[in-house]
CSV table of C-alpha atoms in Angstrom, one decimal:
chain,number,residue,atom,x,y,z
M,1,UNK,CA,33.2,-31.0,15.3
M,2,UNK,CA,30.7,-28.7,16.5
M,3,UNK,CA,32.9,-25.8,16.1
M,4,UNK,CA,33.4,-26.4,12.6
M,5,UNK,CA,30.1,-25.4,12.1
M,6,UNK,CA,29.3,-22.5,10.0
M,7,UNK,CA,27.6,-19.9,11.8
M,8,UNK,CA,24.6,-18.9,10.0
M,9,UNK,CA,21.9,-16.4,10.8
M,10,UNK,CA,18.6,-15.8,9.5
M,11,UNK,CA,17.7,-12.2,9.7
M,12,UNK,CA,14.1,-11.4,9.9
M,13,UNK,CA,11.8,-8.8,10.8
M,14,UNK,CA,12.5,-5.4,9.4
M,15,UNK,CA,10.5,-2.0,9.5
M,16,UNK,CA,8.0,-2.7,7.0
M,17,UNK,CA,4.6,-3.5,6.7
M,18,UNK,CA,5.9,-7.0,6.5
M,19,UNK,CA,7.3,-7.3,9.3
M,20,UNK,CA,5.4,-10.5,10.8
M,21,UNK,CA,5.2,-12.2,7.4
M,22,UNK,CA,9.2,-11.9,7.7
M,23,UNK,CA,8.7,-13.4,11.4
M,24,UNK,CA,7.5,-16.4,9.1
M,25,UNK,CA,9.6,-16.7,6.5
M,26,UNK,CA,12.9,-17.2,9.3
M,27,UNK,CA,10.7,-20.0,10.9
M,28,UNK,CA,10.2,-21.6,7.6
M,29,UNK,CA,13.9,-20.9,6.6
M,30,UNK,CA,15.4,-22.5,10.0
M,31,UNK,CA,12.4,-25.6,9.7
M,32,UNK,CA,14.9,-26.3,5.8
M,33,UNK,CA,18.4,-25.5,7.0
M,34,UNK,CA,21.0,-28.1,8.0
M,35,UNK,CA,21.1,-27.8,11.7
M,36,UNK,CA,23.7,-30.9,11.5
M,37,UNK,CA,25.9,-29.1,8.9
M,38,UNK,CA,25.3,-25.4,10.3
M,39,UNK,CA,24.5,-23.6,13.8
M,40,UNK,CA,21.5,-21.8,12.8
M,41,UNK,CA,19.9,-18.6,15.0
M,42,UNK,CA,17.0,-16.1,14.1
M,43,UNK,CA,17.7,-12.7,14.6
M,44,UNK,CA,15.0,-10.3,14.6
M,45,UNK,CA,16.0,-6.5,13.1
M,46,UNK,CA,13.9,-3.7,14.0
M,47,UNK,CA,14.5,0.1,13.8
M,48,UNK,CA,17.8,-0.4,16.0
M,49,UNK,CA,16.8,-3.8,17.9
M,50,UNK,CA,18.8,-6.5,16.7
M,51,UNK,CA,18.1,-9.4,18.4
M,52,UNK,CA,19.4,-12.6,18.1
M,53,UNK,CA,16.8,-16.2,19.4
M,54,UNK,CA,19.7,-18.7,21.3
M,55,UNK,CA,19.2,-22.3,21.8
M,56,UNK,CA,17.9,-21.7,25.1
M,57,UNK,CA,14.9,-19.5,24.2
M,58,UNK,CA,16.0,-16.6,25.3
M,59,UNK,CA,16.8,-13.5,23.3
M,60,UNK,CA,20.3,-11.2,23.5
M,61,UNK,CA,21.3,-8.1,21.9
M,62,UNK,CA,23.6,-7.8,18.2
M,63,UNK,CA,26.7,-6.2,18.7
M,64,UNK,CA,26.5,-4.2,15.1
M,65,UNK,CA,30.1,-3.2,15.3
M,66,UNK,CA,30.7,-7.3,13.7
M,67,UNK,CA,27.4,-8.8,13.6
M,68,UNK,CA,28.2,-10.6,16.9
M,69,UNK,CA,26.6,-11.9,20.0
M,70,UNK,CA,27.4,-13.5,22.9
M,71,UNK,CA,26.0,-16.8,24.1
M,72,UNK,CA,27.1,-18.7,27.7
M,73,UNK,CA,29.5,-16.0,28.2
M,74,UNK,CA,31.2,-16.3,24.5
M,75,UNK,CA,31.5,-13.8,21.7
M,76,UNK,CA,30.0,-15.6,18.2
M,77,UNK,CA,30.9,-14.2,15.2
M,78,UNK,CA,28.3,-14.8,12.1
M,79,UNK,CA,29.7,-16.3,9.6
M,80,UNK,CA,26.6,-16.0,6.7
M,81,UNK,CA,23.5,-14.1,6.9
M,82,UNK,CA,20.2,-15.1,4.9
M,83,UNK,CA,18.1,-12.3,4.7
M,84,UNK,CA,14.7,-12.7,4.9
M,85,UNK,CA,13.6,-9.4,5.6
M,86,UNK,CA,10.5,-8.4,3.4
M,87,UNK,CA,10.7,-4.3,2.7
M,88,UNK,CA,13.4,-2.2,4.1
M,89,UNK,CA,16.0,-2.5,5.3
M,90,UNK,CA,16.3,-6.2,3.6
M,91,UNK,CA,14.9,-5.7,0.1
M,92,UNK,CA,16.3,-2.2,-1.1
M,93,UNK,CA,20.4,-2.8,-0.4
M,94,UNK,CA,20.3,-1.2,2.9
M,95,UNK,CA,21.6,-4.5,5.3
M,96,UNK,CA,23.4,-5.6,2.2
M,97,UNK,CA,25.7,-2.1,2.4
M,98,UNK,CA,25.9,-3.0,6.0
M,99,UNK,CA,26.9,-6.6,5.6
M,100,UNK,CA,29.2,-5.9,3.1
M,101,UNK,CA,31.0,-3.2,5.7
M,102,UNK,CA,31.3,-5.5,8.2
M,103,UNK,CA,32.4,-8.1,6.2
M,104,UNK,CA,29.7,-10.9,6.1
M,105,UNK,CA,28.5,-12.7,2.9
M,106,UNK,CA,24.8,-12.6,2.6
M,107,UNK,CA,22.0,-14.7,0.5
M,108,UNK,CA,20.9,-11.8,-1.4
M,109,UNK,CA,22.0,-9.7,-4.3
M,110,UNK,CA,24.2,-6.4,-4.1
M,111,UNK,CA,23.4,-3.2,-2.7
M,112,UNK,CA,22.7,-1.5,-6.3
M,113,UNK,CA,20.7,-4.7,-7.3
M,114,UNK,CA,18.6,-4.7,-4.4
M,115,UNK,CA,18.0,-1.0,-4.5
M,116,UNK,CA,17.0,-1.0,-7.9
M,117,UNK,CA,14.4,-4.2,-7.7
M,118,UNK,CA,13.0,-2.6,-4.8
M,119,UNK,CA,11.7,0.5,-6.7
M,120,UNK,CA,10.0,-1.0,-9.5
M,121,UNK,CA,9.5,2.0,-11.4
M,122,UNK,CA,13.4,2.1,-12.0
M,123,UNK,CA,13.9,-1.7,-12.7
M,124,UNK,CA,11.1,-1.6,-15.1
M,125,UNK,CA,13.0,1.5,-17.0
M,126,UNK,CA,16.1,-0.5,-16.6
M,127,UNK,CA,14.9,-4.0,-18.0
M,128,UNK,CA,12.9,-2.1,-20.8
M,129,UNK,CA,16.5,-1.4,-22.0
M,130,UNK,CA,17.4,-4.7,-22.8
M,131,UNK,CA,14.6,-5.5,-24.3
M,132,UNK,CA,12.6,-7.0,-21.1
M,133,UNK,CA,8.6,-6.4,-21.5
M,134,UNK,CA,7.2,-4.5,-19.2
M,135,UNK,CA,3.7,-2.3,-18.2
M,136,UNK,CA,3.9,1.2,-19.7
M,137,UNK,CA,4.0,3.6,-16.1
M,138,UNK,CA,4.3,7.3,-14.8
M,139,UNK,CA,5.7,8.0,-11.7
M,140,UNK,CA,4.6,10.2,-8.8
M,141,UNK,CA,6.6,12.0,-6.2
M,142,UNK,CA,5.2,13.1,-3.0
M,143,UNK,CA,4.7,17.1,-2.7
M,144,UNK,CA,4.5,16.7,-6.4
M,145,UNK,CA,1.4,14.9,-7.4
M,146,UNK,CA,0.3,17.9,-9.8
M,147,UNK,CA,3.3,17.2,-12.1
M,148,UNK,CA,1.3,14.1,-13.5
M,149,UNK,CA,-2.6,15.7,-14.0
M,150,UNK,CA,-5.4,12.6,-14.1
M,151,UNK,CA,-5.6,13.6,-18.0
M,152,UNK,CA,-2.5,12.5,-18.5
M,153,UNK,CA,-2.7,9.4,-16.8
M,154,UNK,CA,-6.0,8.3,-18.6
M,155,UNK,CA,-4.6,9.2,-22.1
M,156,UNK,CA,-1.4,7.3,-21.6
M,157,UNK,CA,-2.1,4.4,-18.8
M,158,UNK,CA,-5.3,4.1,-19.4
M,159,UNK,CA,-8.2,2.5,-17.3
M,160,UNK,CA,-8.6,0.4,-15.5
M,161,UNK,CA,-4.9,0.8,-13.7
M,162,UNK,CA,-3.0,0.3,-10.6
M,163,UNK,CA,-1.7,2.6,-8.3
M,164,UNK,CA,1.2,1.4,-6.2
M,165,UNK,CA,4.0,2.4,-3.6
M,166,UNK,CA,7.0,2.3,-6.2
M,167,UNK,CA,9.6,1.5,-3.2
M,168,UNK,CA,7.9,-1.8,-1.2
M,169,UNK,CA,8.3,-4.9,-0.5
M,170,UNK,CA,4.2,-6.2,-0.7
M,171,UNK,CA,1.0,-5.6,-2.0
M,172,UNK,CA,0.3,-3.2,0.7
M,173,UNK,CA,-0.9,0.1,-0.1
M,174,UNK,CA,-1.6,-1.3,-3.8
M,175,UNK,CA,-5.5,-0.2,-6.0
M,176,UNK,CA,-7.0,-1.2,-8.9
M,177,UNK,CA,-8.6,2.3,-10.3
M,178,UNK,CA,-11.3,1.9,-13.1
M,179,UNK,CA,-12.4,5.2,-12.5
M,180,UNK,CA,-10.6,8.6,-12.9
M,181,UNK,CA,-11.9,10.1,-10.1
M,182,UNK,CA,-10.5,7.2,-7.9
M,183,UNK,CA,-7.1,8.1,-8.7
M,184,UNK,CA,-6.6,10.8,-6.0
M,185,UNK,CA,-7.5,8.6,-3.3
M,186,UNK,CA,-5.5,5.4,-4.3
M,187,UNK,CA,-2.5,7.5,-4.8
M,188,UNK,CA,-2.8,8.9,-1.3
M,189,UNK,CA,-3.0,5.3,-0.1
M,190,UNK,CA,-0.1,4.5,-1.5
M,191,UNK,CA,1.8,7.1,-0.7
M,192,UNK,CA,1.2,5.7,3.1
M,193,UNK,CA,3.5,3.4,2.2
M,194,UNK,CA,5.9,4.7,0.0
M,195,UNK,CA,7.3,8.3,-0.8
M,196,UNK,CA,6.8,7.5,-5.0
M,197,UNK,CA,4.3,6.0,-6.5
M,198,UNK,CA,3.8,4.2,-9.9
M,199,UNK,CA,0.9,4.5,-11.7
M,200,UNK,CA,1.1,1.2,-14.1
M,201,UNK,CA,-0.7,0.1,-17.0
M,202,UNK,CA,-3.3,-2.9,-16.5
M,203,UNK,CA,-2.4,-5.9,-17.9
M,204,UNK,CA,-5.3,-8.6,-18.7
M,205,UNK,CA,-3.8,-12.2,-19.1
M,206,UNK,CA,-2.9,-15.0,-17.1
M,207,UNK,CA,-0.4,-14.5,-13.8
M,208,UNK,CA,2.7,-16.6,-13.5
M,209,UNK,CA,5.5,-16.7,-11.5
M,210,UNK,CA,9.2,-18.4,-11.5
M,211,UNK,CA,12.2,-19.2,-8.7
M,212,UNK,CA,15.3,-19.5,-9.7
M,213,UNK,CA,18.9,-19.5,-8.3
M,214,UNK,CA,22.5,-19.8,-9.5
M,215,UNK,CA,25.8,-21.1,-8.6
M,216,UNK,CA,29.1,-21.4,-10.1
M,217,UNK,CA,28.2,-24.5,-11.6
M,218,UNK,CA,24.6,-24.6,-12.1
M,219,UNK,CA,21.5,-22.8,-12.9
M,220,UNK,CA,18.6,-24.6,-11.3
M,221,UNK,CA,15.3,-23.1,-12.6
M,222,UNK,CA,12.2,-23.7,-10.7
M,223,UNK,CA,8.6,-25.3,-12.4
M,224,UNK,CA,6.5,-22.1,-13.3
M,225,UNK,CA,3.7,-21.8,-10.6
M,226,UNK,CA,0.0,-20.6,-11.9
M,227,UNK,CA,-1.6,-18.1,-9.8
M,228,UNK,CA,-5.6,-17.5,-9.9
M,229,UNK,CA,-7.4,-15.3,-7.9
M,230,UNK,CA,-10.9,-13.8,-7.6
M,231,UNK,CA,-10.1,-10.8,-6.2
M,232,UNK,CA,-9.5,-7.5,-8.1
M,233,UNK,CA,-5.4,-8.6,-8.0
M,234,UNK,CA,-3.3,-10.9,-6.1
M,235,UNK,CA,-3.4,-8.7,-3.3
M,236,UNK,CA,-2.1,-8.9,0.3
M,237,UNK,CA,-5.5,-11.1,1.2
M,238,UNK,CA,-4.8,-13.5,-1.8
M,239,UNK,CA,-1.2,-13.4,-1.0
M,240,UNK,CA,-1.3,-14.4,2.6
M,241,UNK,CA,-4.4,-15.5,4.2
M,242,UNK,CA,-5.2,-18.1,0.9
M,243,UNK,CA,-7.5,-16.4,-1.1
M,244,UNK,CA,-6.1,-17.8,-4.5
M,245,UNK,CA,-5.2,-20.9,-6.3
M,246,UNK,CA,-1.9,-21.6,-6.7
M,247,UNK,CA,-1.1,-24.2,-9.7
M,248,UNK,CA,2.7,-25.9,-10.3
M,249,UNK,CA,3.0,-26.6,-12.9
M,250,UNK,CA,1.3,-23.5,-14.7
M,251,UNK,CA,-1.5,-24.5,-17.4
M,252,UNK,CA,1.0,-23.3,-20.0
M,253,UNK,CA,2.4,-24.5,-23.1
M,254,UNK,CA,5.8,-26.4,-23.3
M,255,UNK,CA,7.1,-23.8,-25.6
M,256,UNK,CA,5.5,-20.7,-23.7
M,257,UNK,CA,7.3,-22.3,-20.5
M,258,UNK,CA,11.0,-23.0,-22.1
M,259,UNK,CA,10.4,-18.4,-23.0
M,260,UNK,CA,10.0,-17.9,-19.3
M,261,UNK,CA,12.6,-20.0,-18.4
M,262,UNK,CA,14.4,-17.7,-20.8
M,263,UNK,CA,13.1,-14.4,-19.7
M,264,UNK,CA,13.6,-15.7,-16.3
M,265,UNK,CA,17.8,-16.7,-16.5
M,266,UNK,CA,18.1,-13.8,-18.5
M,267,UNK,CA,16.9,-11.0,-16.0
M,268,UNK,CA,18.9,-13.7,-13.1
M,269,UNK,CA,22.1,-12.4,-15.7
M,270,UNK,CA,21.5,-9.1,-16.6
M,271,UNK,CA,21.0,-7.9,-12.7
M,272,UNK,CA,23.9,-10.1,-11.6
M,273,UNK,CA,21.4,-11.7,-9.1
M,274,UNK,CA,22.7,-14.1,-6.2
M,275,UNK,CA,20.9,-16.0,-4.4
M,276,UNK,CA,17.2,-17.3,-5.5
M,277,UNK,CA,14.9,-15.0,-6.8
M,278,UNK,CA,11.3,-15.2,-7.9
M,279,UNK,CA,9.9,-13.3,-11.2
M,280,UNK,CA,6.4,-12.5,-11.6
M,281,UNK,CA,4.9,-12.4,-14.8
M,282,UNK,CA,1.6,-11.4,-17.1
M,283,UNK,CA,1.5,-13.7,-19.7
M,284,UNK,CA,-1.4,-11.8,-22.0
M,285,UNK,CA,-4.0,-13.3,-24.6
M,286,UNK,CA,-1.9,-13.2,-27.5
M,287,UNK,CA,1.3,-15.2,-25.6
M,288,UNK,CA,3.1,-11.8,-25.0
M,289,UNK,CA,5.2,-12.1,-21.5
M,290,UNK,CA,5.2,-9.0,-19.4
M,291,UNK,CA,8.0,-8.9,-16.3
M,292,UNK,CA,5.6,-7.4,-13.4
M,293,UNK,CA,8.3,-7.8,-10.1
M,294,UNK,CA,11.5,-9.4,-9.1
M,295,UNK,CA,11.3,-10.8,-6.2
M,296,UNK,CA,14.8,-11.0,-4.2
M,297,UNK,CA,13.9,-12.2,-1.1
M,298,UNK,CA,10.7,-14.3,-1.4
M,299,UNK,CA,8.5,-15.4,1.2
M,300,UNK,CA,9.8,-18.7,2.6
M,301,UNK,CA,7.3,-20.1,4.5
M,302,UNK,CA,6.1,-23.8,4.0
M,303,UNK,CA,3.2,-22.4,2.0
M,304,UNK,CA,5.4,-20.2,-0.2
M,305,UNK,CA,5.9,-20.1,-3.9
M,306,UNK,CA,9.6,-21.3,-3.6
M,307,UNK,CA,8.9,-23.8,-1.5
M,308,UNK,CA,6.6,-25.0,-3.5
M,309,UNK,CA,8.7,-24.9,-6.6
M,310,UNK,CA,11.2,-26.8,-5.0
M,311,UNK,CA,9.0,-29.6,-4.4
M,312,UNK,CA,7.5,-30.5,-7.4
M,313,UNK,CA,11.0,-29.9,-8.9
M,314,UNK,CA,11.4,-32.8,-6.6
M,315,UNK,CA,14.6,-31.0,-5.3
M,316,UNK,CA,14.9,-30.4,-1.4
M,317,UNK,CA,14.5,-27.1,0.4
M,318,UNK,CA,17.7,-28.1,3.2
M,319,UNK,CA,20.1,-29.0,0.0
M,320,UNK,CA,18.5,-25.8,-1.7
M,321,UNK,CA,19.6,-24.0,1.3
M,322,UNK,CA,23.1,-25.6,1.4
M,323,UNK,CA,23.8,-25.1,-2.0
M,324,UNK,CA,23.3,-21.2,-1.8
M,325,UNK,CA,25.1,-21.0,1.2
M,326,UNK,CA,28.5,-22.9,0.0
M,327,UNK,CA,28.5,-21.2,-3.1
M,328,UNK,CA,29.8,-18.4,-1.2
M,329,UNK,CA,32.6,-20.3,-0.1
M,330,UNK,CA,33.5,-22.4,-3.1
């Protein structure tokens, strides 16, 4: 029976700032799956390392040319990958160009999908097109920060605003400028992080965000989690070391809920999303929703949003898990 097993592996890690929050997420992933229904191993991707944890606690190298390894003397072939990677080369379609060479299905969506919800300047440009709200934005390329003068910025964005990488995975490398001559520096920051950057419009209202996740059969959206911070934004400190409050179900209105719920399937559909997702919103004074992120692989830890969601849906993370994972298959 045991070698009817599917062979699944949780790939972690990456080459981004997020690397040990990714560390976190695969624990919290292999903590959910079905270790009775599936054979479940961690493998850590960095730069060229790809290293897979075995049952014994020892550590062996991928063979890339199949996404193999071998374990007590026997080549094992994956069978699924759930990515969990946080930033490149997990969030922009990278591993999922990979994956789909070598011929493994994955937990995420495509490689164009990915790509383009990785760079939010171009998804926001994208959803506007179908009539998605979004932030009015400017974007700035390395080497040619002059194009866009601080003028410009302050007549069209406005202040306050936020500077941030365009292409990345966090909140790393992210400012909240109230001040024109701020903008230089933040925009150096950023570009630390990220070759573009997107100087967005500030949006004052309350911050949401929504899981969902698809199958042939079903759509299973996720309650709407509340999230309220003191800081300047729900930055990397508020994000991961608890410096916010995080409410499920959001202090929302029934019928400003069923629009996100909307909002939220619809973007799932226009983007042709596998996998869960997680949306983040801006839901402003007069009850307009603003799309701020999609989210394609999102943090999985026990403390997570999704996680979360899943439990006061009173669903359960290991038949989550399964469900994504068969639908594949089906």
């Amino acid at each position: 029976m045991n070698n009817l097993k599917r062979v699944i592996a949780i790939v972690c890690g990456g080459d981004s700032s997020e690397h040990d929050v990714s560390l976190r997420s695969a624990q919290g992933l292999y903590s959910f799956f079905d270790k009775e229904r599936y054979d479940v191993y961690i493998v850590d991707v960095k730069g060229q390392k790809w290293n897979v944890e075995l049952h014994d606690g020892t550590t062996t190298p991928i063979d890339r040319n199949d996404f193999s390894f071998v374990e007590n003397g026997k080549a094992k072939r994956f069978d699924y990958a759930y990515i969990t990677i946080h930033g490149t080369p997990g969030e922009n379609g990278i591993m999922q160009g990979y994956f789909d060479l070598v011929g493994v299905p994955y937990s995420t969506s495509g490689v164009l999908v990915e790509a383009m919800t990785f760079d939010k300047f171009v998804l926001n440009q994208y959803l506007r097109a179908y009539g998605i709200l979004v932030a009015d934005s400017l974007l700035i390329r390395k080497g040619y920060e002059e194009v866009v003068s601080d003028d410009e910025v302050e007549q069209r964005i406005g202040m306050p605003c936020f500077v941030k990488p365009a292409s990345d995975g966090s909140s790393f490398g992210v400012s909240k400028v109230k001040e024109v001559d701020q903008l230089a520096p933040a925009i150096r920051k950023a570009m630390l992080e990220s070759p573009e950057v997107m100087v967005e419009q500030y949006l004052k209202g309350t911050e949401i965000t929504m899981g969902i996740y698809k199958t042939r059969e079903k759509s299973v959206p996720f309650p709407i989690t509340e999230v309220v911070t003191q800081n300047e934004f729900f930055d990397y400190n508020a994000k991961y070391n608890g410096q916010v409050q995080e409410i499920t179900p959001a202090r929302i209105s029934e019928n400003l809920a069923r629009r996100v719920r909307e909002i939220t399937s619809h973007i799932y559909d226009i983007l042709h999303c596998n996998g869960i997702i997680r949306i983040d919103y801006i839901i402003s004074p007069e009850g307009k929703i603003y799309m701020l992120e999609v989210n394609t692989t999102p943090g999985m830890t026990p403390t997570s949003f999704i996680p979360q969601q899943v439990k006061a849906a009173g669903l359960n993370m290991t038949d989550v898990l399964t469900d994504i994972v068969e639908n594949q298959f089906s």
